[in-house]
Every structure is written in C-alpha cells, then in structure tokens.
mmCIF file with all atom_site columns, C-alpha atoms in Angstrom:
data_model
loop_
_atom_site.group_PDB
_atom_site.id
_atom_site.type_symbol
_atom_site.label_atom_id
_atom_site.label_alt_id
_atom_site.label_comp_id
_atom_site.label_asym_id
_atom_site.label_entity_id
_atom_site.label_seq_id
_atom_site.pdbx_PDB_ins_code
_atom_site.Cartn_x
_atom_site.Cartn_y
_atom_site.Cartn_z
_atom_site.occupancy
_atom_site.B_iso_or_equiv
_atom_site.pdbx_formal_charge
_atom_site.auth_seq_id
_atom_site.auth_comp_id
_atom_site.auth_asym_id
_atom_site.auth_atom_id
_atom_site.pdbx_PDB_model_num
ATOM 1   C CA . UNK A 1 1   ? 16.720  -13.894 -8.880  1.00 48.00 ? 1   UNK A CA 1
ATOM 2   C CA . UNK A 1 2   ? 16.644  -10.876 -5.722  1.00 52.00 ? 2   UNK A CA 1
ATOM 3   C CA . UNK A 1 3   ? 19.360  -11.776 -3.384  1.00 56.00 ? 3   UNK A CA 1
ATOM 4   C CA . UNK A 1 4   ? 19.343  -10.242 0.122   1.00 51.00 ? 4   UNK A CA 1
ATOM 5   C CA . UNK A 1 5   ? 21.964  -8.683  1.776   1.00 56.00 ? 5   UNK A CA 1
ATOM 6   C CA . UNK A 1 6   ? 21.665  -7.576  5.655   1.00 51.00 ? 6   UNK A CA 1
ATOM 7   C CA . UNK A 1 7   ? 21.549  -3.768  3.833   1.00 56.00 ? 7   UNK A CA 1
ATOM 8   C CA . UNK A 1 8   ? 18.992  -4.701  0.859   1.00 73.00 ? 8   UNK A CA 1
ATOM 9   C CA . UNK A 1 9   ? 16.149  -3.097  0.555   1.00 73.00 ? 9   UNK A CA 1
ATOM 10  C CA . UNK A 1 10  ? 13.240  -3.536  -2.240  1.00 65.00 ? 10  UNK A CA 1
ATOM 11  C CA . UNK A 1 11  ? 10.916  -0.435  -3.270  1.00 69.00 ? 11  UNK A CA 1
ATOM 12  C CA . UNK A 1 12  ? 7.985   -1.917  -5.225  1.00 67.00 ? 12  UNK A CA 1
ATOM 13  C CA . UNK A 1 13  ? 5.322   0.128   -7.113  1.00 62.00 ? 13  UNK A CA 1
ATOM 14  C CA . UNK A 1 14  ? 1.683   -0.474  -7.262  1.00 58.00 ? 14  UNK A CA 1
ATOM 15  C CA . UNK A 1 15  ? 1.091   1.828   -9.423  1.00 55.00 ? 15  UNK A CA 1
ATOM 16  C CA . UNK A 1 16  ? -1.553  -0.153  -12.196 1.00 55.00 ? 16  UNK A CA 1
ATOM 17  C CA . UNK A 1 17  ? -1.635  -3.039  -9.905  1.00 53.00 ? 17  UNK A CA 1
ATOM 18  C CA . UNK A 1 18  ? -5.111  -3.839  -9.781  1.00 52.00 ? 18  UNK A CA 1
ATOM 19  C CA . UNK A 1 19  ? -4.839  -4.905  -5.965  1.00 48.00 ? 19  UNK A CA 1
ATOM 20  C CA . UNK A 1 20  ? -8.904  -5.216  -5.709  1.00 47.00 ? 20  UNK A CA 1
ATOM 21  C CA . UNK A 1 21  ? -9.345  -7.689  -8.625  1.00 48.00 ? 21  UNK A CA 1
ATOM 22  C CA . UNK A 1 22  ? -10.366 -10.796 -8.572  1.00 50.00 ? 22  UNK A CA 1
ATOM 23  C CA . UNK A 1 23  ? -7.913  -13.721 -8.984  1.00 55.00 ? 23  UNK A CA 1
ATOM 24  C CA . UNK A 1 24  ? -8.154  -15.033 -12.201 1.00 54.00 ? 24  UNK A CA 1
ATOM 25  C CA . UNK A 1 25  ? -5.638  -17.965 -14.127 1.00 57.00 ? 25  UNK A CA 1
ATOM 26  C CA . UNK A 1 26  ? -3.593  -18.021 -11.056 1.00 60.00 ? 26  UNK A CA 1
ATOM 27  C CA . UNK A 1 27  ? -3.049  -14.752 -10.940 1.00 63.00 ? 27  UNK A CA 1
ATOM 28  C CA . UNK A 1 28  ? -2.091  -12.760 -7.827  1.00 68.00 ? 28  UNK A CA 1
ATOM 29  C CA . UNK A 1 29  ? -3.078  -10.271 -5.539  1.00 77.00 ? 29  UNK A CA 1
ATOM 30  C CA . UNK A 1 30  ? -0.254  -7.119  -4.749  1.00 80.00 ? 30  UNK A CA 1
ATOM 31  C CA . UNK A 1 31  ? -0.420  -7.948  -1.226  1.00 85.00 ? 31  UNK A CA 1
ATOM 32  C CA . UNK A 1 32  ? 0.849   -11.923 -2.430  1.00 86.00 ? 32  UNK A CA 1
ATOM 33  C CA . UNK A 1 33  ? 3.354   -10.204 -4.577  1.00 85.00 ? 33  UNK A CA 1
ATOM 34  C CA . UNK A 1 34  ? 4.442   -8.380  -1.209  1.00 87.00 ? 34  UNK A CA 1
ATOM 35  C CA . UNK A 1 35  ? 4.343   -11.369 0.946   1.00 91.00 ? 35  UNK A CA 1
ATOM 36  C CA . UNK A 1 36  ? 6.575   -13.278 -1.936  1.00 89.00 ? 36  UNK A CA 1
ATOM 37  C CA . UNK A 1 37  ? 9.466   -10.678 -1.550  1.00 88.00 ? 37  UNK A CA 1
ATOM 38  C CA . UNK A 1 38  ? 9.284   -10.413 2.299   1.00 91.00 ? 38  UNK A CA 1
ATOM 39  C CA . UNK A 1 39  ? 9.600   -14.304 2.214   1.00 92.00 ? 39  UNK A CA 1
ATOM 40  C CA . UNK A 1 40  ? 12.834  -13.908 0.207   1.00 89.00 ? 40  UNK A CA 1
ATOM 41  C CA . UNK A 1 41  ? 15.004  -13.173 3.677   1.00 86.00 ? 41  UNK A CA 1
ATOM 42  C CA . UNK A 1 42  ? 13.848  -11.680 7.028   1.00 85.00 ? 42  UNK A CA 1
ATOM 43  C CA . UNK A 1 43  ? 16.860  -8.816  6.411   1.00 86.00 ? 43  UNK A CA 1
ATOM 44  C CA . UNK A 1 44  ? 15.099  -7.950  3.232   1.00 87.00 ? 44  UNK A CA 1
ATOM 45  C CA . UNK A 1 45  ? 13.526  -4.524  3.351   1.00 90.00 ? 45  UNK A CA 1
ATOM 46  C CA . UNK A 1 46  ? 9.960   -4.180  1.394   1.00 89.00 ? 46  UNK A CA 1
ATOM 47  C CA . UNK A 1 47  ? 8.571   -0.897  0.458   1.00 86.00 ? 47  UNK A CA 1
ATOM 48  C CA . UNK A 1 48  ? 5.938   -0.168  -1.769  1.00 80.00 ? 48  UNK A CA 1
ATOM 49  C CA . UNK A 1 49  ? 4.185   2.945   -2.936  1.00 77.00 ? 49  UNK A CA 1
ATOM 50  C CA . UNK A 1 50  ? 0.656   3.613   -3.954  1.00 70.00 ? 50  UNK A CA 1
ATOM 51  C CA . UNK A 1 51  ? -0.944  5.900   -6.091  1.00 61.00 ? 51  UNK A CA 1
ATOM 52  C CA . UNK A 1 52  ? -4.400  5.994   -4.821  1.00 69.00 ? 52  UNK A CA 1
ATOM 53  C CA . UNK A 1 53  ? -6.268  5.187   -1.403  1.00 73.00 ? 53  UNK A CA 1
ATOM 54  C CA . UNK A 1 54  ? -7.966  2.072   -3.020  1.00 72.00 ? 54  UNK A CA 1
ATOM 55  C CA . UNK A 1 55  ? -4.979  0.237   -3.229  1.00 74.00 ? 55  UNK A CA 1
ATOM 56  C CA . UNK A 1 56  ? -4.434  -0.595  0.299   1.00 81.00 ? 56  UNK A CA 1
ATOM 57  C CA . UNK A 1 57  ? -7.048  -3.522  0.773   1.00 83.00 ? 57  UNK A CA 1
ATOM 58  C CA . UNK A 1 58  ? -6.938  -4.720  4.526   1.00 88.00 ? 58  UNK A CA 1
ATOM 59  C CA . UNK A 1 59  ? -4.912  -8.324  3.741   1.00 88.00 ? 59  UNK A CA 1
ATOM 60  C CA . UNK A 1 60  ? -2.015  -5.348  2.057   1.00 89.00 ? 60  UNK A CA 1
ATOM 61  C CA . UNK A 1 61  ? -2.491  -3.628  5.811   1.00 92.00 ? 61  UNK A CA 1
ATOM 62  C CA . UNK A 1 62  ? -2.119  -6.931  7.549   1.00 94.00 ? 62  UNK A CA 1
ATOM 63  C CA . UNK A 1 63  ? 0.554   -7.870  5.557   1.00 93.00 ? 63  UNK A CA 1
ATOM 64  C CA . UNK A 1 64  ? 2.484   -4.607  7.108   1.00 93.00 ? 64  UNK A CA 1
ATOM 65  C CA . UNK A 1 65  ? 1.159   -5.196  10.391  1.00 96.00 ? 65  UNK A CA 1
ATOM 66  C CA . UNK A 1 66  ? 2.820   -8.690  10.689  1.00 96.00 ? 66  UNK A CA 1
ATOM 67  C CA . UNK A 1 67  ? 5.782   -9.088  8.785   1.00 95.00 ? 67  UNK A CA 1
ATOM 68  C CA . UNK A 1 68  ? 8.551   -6.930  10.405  1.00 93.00 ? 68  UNK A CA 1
ATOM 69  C CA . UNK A 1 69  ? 10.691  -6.471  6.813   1.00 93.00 ? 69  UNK A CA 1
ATOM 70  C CA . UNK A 1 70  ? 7.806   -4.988  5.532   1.00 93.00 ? 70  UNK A CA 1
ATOM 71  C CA . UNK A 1 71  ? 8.149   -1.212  6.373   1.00 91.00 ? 71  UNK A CA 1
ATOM 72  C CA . UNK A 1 72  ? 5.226   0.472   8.841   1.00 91.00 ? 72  UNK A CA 1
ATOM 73  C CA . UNK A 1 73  ? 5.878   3.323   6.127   1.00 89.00 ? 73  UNK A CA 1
ATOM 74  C CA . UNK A 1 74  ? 3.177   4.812   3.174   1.00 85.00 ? 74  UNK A CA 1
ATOM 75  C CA . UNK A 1 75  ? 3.155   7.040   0.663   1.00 79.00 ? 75  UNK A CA 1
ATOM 76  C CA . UNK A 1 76  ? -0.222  8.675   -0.047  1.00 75.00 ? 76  UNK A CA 1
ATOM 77  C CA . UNK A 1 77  ? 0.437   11.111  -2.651  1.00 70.00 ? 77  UNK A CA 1
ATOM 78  C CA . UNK A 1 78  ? -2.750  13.143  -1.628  1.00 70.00 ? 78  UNK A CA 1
ATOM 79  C CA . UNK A 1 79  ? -2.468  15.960  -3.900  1.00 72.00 ? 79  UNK A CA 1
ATOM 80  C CA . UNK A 1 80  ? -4.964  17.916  -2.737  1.00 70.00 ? 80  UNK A CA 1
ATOM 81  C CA . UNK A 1 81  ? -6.204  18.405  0.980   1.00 80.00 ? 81  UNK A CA 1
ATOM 82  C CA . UNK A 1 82  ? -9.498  19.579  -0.695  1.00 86.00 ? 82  UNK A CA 1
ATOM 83  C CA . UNK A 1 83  ? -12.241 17.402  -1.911  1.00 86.00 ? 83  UNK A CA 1
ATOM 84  C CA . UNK A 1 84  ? -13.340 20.090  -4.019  1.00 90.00 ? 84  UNK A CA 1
ATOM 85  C CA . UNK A 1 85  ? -9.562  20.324  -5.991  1.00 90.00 ? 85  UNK A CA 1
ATOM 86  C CA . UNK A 1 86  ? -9.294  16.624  -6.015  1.00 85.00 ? 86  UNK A CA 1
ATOM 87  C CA . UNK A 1 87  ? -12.714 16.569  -8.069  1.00 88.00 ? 87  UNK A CA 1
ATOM 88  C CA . UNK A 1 88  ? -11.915 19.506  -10.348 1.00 90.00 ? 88  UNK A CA 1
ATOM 89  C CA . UNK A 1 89  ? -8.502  17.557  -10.833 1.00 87.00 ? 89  UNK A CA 1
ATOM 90  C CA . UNK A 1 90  ? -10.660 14.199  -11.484 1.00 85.00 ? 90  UNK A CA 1
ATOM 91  C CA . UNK A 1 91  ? -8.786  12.564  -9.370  1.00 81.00 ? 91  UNK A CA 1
ATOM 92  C CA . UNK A 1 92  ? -11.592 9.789   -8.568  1.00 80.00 ? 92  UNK A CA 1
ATOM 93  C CA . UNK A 1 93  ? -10.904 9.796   -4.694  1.00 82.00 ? 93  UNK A CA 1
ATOM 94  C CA . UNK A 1 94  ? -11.794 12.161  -2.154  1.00 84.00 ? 94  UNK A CA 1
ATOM 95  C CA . UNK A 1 95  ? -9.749  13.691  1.026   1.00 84.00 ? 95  UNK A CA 1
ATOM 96  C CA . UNK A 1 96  ? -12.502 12.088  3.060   1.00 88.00 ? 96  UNK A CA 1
ATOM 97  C CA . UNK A 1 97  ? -11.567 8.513   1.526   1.00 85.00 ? 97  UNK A CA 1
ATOM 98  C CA . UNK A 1 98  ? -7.967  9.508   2.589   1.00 83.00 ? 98  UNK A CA 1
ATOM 99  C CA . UNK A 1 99  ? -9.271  10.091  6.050   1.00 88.00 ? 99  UNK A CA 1
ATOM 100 C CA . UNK A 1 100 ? -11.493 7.321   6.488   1.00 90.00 ? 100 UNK A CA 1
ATOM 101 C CA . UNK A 1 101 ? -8.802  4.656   5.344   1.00 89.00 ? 101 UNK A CA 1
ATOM 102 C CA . UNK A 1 102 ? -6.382  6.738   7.921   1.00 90.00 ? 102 UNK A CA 1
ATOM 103 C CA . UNK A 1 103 ? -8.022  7.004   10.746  1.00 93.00 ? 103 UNK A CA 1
ATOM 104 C CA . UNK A 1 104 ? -10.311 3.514   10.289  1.00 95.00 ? 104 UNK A CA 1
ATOM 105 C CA . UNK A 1 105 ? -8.139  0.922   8.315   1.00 93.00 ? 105 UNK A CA 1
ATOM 106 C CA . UNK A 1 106 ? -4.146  1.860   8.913   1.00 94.00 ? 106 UNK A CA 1
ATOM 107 C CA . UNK A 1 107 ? -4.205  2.939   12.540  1.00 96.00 ? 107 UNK A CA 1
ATOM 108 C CA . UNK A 1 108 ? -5.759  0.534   14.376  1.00 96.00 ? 108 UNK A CA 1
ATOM 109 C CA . UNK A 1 109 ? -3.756  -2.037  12.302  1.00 96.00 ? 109 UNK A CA 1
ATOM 110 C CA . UNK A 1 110 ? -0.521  -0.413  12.201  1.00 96.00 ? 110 UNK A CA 1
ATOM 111 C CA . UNK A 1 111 ? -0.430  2.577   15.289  1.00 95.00 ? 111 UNK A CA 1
ATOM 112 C CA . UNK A 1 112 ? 3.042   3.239   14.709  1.00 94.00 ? 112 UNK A CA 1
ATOM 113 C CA . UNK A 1 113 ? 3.122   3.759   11.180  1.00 94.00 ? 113 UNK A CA 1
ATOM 114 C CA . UNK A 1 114 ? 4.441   6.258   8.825   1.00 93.00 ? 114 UNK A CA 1
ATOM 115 C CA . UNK A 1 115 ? 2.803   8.496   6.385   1.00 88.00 ? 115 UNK A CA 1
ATOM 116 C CA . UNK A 1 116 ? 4.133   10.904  3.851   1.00 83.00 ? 116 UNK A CA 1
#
C-alpha cells in the first residue's frame, strides 16, 4: 500500500497506457489511475510522464487543472521540432499535433503550467 508523507512524491509512467481506450471489464482509464493516487493524501505529489501527445485526453488535463497534488508540470519528449524528422523517424505524431494540444488543450486549462 503507498503511504504519504508531507515530502512524498509519486512519478507515474504512461508509457503503454492506452489512455484513449475504451473501458472494458472494469478496466480503467490513466487519468482514473491518476485521480486514485491523488486521492491517497492531499500532501501526496503526482507526476506522470508521457511518451506521445495522444496521451493527454482532456479528463487527464482536467484532472491537473483541479487537483492541486497533481503537478501543473509535463514532459513532452518532442524529439524533433521538425515534422519532416519526426516522419523520417516514424514517430506517428507531428510537431503540429504538439502545437495544437499546446496552445488549444493545456493552456487554456492549465495557464500556469510547465513543459519540458
């Protein structure tokens, strides 16, 4: 069982989370799987990373807009500020898609968030 303490602090991965599917059996969206840890203590720090722009549906966005313990903070690994590279690379997203979920989906939910 996760315990808080006032300094704890939980990194989570998404990484081959399907965050988009469908629930099926009971299963569970990342963004529940977020919400379940934040509800754990409000000193609990919740990070999570994300390997692709896809995986930040708008309830994940919410989620960071209204919860203070979970950090205003993502990592967007863009590897490539070139839509061009990132196809060459098949990376199966585009620097626009970075962009559009940027400037259209994280900022007007989040204004003072972080990106790296």
């Amino acid at each position: 069982a996760l315990e808080a303490s006032p300094s704890s602090a939980y990194t989570m991965s998404n990484q081959g989370f399907k965050s988009r599917m469908r629930r099926m059996d009971g299963g569970y969206y990342f963004a529940d799987l977020v919400a379940q840890v934040s509800d754990l203590s409000p000193e609990l720090r919740v990070r999570f990373t994300s390997p692709h722009p896809k995986d930040y549906p708008p309830p994940l966005l919410d989620l960071m807009a209204e919860r203070h313990n979970v950090c205003n903070h993502l990592h967007m690994p863009a590897q490539s500020g070139s839509t061009t590279m990132l196809r060459r690379m098949k990376r199966g997203y585009t620097r626009e898609a970075y962009l559009d979920l940027i400037l259209n989906d994280v900022f007007p939910r989040i204004p003072d968030v972080a990106i790296s």
